[in-house]
Coordinates of C-alpha atoms and ligand atoms in Angstrom, one line a residue:
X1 CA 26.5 -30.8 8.0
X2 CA 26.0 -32.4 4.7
X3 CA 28.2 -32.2 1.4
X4 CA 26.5 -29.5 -0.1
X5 CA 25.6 -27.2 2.9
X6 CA 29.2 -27.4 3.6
X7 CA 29.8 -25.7 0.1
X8 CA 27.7 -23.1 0.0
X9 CA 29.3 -22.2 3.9
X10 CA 32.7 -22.2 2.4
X11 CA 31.2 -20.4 -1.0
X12 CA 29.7 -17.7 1.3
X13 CA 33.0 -17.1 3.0
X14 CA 35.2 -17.3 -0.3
X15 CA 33.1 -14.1 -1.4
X16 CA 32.7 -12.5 1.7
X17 CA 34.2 -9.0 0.9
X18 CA 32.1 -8.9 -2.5
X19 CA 29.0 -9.1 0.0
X20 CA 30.4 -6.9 2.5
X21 CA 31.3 -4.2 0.0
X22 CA 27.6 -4.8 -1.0
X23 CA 26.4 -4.1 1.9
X24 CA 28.7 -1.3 2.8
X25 CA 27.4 0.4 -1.1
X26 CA 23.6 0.2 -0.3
X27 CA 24.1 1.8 3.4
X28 CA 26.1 4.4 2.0
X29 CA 23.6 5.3 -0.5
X30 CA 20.5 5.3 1.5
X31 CA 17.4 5.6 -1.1
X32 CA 13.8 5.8 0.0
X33 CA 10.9 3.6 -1.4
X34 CA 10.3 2.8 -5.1
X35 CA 13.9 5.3 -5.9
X36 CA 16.3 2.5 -5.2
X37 CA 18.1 3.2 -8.4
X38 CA 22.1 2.5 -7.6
X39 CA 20.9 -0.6 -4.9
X40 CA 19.2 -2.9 -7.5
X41 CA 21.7 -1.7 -10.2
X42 CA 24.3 -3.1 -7.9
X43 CA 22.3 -5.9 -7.0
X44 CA 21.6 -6.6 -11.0
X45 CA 25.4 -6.4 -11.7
X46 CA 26.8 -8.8 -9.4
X47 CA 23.9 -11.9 -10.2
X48 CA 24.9 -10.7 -14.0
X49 CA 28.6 -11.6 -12.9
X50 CA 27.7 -15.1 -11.9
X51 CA 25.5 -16.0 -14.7
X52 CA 22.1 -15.8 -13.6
X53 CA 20.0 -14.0 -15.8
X54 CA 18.5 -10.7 -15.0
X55 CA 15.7 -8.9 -15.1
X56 CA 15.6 -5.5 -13.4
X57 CA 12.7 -3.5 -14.0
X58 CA 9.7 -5.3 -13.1
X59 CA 6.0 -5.5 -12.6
X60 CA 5.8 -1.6 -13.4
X61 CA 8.7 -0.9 -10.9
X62 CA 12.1 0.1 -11.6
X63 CA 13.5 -1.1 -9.1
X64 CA 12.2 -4.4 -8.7
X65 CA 14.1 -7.4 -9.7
X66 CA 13.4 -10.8 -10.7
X67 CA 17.0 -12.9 -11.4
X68 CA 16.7 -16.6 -12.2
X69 CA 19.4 -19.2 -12.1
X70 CA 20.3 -21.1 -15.6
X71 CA 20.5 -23.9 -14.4
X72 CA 16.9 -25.1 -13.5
X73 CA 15.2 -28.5 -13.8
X74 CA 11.6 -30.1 -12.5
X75 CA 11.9 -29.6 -8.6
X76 CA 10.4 -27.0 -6.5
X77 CA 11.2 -23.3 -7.1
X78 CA 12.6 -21.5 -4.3
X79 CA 13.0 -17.1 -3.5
X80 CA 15.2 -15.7 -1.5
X81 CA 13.8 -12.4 -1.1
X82 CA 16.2 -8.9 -0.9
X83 CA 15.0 -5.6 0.6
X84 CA 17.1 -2.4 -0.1
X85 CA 15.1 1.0 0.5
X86 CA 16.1 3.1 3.3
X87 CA 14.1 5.6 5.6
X88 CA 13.5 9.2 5.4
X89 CA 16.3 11.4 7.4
X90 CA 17.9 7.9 9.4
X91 CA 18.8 6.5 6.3
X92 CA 19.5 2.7 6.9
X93 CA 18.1 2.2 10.7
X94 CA 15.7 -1.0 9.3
X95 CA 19.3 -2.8 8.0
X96 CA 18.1 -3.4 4.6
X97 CA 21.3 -3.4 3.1
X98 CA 22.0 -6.5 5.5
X99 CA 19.4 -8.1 4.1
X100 CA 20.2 -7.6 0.2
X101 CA 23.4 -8.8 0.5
X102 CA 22.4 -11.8 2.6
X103 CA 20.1 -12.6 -0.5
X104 CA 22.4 -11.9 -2.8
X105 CA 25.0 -14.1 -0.9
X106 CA 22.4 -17.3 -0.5
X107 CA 21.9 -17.1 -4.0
X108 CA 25.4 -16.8 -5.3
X109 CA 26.2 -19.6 -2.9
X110 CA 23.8 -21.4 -4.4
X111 CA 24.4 -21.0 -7.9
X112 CA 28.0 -22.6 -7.3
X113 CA 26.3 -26.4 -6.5
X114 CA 22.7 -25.4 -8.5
X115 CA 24.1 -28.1 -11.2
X116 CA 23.6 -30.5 -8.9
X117 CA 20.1 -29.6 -7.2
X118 CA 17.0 -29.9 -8.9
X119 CA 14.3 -26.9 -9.1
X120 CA 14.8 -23.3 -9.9
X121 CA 16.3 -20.7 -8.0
X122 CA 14.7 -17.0 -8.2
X123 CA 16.3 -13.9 -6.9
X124 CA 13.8 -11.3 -6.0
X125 CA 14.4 -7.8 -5.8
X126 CA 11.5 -6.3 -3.4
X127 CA 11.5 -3.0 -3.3
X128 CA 9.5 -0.1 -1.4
X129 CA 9.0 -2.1 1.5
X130 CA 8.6 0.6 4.1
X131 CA 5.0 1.9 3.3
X132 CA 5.5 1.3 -0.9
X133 CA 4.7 -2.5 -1.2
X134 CA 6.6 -3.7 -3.7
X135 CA 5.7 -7.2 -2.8
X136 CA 2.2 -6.6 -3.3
X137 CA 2.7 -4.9 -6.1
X138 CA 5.0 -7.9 -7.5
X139 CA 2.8 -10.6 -6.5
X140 CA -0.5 -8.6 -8.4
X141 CA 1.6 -8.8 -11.4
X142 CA 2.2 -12.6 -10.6
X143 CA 5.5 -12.8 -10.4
X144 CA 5.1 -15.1 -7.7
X145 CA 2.8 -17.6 -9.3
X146 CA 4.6 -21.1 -9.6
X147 CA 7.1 -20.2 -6.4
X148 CA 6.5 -23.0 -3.7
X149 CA 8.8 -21.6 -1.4
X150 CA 10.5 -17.8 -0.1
X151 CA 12.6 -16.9 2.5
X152 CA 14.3 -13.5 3.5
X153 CA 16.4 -12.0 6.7
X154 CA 15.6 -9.3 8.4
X155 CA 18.2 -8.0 10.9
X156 CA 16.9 -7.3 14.5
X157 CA 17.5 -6.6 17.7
X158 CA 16.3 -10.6 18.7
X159 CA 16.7 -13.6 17.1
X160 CA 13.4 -15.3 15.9
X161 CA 12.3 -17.0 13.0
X162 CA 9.0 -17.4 13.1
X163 CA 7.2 -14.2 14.7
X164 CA 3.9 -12.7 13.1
X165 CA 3.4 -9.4 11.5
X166 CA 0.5 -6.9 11.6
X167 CA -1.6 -6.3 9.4
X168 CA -1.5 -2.8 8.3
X169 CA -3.8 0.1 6.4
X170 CA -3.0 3.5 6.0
X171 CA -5.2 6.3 6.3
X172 CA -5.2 9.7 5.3
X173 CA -7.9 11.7 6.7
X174 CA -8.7 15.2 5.5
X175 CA -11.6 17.9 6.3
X176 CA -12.7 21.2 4.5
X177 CA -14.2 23.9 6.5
X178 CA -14.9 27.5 6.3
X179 CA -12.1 30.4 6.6
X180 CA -13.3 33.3 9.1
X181 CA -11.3 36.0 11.0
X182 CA -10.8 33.6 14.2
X183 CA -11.3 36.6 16.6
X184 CA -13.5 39.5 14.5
X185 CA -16.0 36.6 13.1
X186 CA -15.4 33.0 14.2
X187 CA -19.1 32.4 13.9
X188 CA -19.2 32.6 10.7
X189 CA -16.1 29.8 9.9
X190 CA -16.2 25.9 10.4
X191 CA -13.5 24.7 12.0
X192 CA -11.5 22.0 9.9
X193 CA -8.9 21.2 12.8
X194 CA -11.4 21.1 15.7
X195 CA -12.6 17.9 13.2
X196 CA -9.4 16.3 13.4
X197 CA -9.0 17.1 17.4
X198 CA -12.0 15.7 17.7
X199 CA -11.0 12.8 15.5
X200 CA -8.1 12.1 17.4
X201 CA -10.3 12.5 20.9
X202 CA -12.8 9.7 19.4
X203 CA -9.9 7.6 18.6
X204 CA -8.3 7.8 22.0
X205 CA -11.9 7.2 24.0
X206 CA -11.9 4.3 21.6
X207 CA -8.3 2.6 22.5
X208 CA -10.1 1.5 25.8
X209 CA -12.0 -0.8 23.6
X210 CA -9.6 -2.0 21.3
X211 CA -8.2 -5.4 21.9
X212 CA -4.4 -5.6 23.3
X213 CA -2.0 -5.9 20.3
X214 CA -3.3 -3.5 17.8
X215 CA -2.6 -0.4 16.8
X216 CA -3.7 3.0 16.0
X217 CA -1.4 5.6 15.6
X218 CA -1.7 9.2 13.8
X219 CA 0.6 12.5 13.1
X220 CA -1.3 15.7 12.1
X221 CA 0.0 16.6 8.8
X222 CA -2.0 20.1 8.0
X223 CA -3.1 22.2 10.9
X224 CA -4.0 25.1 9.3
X225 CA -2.2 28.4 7.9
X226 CA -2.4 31.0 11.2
X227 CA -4.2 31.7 14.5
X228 CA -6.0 34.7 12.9
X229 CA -8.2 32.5 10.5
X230 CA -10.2 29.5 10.6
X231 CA -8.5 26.4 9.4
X232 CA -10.3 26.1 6.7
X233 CA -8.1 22.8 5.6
X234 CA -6.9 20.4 7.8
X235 CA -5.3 17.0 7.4
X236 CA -4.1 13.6 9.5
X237 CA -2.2 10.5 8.8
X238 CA -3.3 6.8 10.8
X239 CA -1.6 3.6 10.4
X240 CA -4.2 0.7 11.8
X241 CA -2.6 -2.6 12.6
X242 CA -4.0 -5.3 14.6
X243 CA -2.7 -9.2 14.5
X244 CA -5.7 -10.1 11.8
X245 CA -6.8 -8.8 8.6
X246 CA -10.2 -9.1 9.7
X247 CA -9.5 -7.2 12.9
X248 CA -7.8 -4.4 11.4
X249 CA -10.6 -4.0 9.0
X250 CA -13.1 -3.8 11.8
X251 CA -10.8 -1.1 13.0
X252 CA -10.2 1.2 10.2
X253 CA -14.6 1.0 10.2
X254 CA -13.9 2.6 13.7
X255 CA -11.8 5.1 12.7
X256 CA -13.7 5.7 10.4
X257 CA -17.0 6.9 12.5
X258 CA -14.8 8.6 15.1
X259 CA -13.8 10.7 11.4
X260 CA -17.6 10.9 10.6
X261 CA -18.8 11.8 14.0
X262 CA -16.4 14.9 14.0
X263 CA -17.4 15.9 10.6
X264 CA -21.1 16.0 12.3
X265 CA -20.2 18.1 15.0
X266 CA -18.1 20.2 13.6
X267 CA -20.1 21.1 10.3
X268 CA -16.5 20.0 8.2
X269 CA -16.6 17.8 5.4
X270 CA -14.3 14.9 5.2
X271 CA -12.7 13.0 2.8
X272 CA -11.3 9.5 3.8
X273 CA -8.9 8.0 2.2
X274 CA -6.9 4.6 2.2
X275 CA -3.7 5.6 0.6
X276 CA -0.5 3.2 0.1
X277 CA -0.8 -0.8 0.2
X278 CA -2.0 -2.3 3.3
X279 CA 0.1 -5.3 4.1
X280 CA -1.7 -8.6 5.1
X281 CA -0.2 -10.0 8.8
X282 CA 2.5 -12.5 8.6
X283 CA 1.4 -16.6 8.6
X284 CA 4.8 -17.7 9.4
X285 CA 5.2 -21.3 7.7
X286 CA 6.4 -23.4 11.0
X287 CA 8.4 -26.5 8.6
X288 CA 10.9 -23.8 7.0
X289 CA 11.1 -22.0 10.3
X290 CA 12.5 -25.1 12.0
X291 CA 14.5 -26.3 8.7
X292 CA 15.7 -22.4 9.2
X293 CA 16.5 -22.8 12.7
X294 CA 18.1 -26.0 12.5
X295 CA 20.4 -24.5 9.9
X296 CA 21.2 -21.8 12.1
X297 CA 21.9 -23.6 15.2
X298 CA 24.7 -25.4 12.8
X299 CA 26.0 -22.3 12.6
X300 CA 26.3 -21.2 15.9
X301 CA 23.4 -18.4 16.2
X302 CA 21.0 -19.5 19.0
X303 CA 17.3 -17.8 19.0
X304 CA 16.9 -15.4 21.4
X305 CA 13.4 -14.3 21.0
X306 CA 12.0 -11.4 22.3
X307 CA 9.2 -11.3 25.5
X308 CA 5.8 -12.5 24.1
X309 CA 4.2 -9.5 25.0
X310 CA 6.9 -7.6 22.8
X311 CA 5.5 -5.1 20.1
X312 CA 5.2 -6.0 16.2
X313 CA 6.0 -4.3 12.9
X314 CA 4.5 -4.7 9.7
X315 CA 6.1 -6.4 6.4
X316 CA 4.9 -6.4 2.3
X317 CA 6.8 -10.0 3.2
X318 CA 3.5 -10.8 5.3
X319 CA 1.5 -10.5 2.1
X320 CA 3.9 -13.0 0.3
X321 CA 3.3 -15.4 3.5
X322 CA -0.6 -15.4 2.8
X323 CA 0.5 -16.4 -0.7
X324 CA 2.5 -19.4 -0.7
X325 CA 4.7 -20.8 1.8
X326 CA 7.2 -18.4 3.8
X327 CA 9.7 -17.3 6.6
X328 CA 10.8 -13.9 7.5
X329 CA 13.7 -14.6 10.3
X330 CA 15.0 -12.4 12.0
X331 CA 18.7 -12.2 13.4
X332 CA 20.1 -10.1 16.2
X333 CA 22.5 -7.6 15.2
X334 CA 23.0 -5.3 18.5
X335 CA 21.8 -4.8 21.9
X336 CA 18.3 -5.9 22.9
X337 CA 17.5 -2.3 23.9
X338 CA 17.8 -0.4 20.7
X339 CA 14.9 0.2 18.5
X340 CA 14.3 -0.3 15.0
X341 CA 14.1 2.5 12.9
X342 CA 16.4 4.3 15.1
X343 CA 20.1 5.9 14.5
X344 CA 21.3 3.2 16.8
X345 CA 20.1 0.8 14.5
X346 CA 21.3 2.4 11.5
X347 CA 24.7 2.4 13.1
X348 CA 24.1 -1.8 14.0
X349 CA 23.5 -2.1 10.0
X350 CA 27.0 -1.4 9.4
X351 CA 28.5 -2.7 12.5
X352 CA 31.1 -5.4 12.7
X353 CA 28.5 -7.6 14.4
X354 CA 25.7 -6.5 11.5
X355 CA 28.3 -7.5 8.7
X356 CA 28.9 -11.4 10.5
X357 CA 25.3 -11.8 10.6
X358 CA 24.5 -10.9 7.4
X359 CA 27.3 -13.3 6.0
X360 CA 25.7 -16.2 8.5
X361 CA 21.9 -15.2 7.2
X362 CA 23.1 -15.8 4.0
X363 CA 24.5 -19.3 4.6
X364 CA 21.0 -20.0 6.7
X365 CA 19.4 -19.2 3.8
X366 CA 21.1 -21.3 1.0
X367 CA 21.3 -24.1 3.3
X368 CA 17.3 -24.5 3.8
X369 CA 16.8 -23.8 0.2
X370 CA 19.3 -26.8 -0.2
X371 CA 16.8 -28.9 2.3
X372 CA 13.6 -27.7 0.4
X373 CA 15.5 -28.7 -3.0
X374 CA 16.4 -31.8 -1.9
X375 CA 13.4 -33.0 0.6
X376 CA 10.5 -33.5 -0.8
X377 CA 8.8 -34.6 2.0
X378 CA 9.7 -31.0 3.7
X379 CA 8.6 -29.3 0.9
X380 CA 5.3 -31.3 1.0
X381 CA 4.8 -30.8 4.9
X382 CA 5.5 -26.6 4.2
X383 CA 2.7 -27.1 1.5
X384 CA 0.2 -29.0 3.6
X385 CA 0.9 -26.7 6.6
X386 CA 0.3 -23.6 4.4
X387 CA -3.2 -25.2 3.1
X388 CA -4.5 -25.8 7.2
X389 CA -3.2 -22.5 8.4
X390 CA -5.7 -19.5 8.2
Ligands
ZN1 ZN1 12.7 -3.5 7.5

């Protein structure tokens, strides 16, 4: 390990109860997309302690930070990337308190040798990522324009550094009918949740036909008022995903004639809707996935990836890697059989075992910005590779 990756190890471990008590803060105040009010005050406060300077409130949001290290020179500029927004009801079960305070640690690590390394180091503060976007919404307002390089954590329950993402749009389908007594009169009322039955029905004659990794998945979310009348309103929710942007796409197009096709037989209107941000799939950048792996093989962590035929999210981080060069590893913080987005997870995010990765995904992370700072010829082969890759 050389001189300076070294430091930031020791650096890392000479603050490791400020992290850990960063950590510790965010899971105990779980707050849902775009509301992460006491995590990225937290966040903002300790960069503030170290010198870097600060912005927290951000391309319209908040929450969203952008914190930028004094001392910067001519070199290439290089995000580490924190998420800290929680889910409804499980609170922390996607760990993203792990992965603010990994952030946070790479870059205070950092800022300790940043004297001596040309470029500029940038902080970001994403939030909203489960279903808000805040990367999407940061990158529209250009705050990644000039970055050559970003990296984040996520914990897991594999170790893998440079897996995909789908591509994701959300959908929110609704149809009007016609209230009727359902027994005295139903002839006279259209029926706004036969339309989303039958909505559902197309969907699920057309999964035969849908090709293997994407996915189409709906809750009903108004069913109507009471047996006795005719829905007159009735609503669903669909998340399509498929491995491509152009695939998912086709898809929603699908979806959207299986919507159409039950507003014809049914007599219902519908209204169809593409709510949220849809995140773009994930071009993992391969040179700062093996510069990441090397790093963590230093430090002991061996990959462990999960079966090829395993199932895959969706990231806002998947929109930053169709921007400029990225890596979104992932690091195993429990057993192989829990799920994300589960309590078990949750539990995993403040685990003993969570707490050591997130200190060793914070030392992965400084010490590949310290190879992208310092090898050009890295940074220019992450460049090249991003320009050929579709
Ligand atoms: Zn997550």
């Amino acid at each position: 390990m050389n001189e300076w990756k070294n430091r930031v190890c020791v650096h890392v471990d000479s603050i490791k109860d400020r992290l850990l008590a960063v950590s510790q803060d965010i899971f105990d105040h779980p707050e849902l997309k775009f509301e992460e009010v006491h995590a990225a005050q937290v966040l903002a406060d300790e960069l503030r302690k170290d010198g870097f300077s600060v912005e927290l409130g951000v391309a319209g949001l908040d929450t969203a930070i952008v914190a930028i290290h004094p001392e910067a020179s001519d070199g290439p500029t290089m995000a580490i990337l924190g998420e800290y927004d929680a889910l409804p009801e499980i609170g922390h079960a996607c760990g993203h308190n792990l992965i603010a305070a990994s952030a946070l640690g790479a870059c205070l690590a950092l800022g300790e040798i940043k004297s001596e390394l040309p470029g500029k180091l940038v902080f970001m503060g994403t939030p909203a990522e489960e279903g808000g976007g805040g990367k999407v919404i940061m990158i529209e307002a250009g705050l990644f324009d000039g970055v050559d390089a970003a990296m984040m954590f996520h914990p897991s329950s594999h170790t893998v550094v440079d897996r995909g993402s789908l591509a994701i749009t959300e959908v929110k389908i609704e149809f009007t009918g016609k209230p009727a007594h359902a027994s005295a009169s139903p002839e006279k009322g259209i029926n706004a949740l036969d339309a989303v039955i039958q909505t559902f029905n197309g969907l699920n004659a057309l999964r035969q036909h849908i090709k293997d990794g994407a996915r189409i998945h709906g809750i009903i979310t108004n069913g109507g008022a009471k047996p006795n009348i005719v829905p007159e309103a009735a609503a669903a929710e669909f998340y399509v995903r498929a491995p491509e942007n152009d695939y998912r796409d086709e898809l929603l197009e699908k979806l959207r004639r299986c919507a159409e096709g039950a507003a014809l037989a049914t007599g219902a209107t519908l209204s169809f809707e593409i709510f949220g941000h849809a995140y773009k799939a994930m071009k993992p950048n391969r040179t700062l996935g093996e510069a990441f792996t090397k790093n963590l093989e230093m430090l002991g962590e061996p990959l462990n990836p999960p079966p090829a035929d395993a199932g895959l999210g969706s990231t806002d981080m998947g929109d930053v890697s169709q921007a400029l060069p990225a890596i979104h590893a992932y690091i195993q913080i429990c057993d192989e059989k829990v799920a994300g987005h589960s309590r078990e997870f949750a539990q995993a995010s403040a685990s003993e075992r969570g707490r050591a990765v997130m200190l060793i995904a914070a030392k992965a992370l400084a010490m590949t910005a310290i190879d992208l700072f310092t090898e050009p010829e890295t940074m220019r082969r992450a460049k090249e590779e991003f320009a050929n890759t579709a």
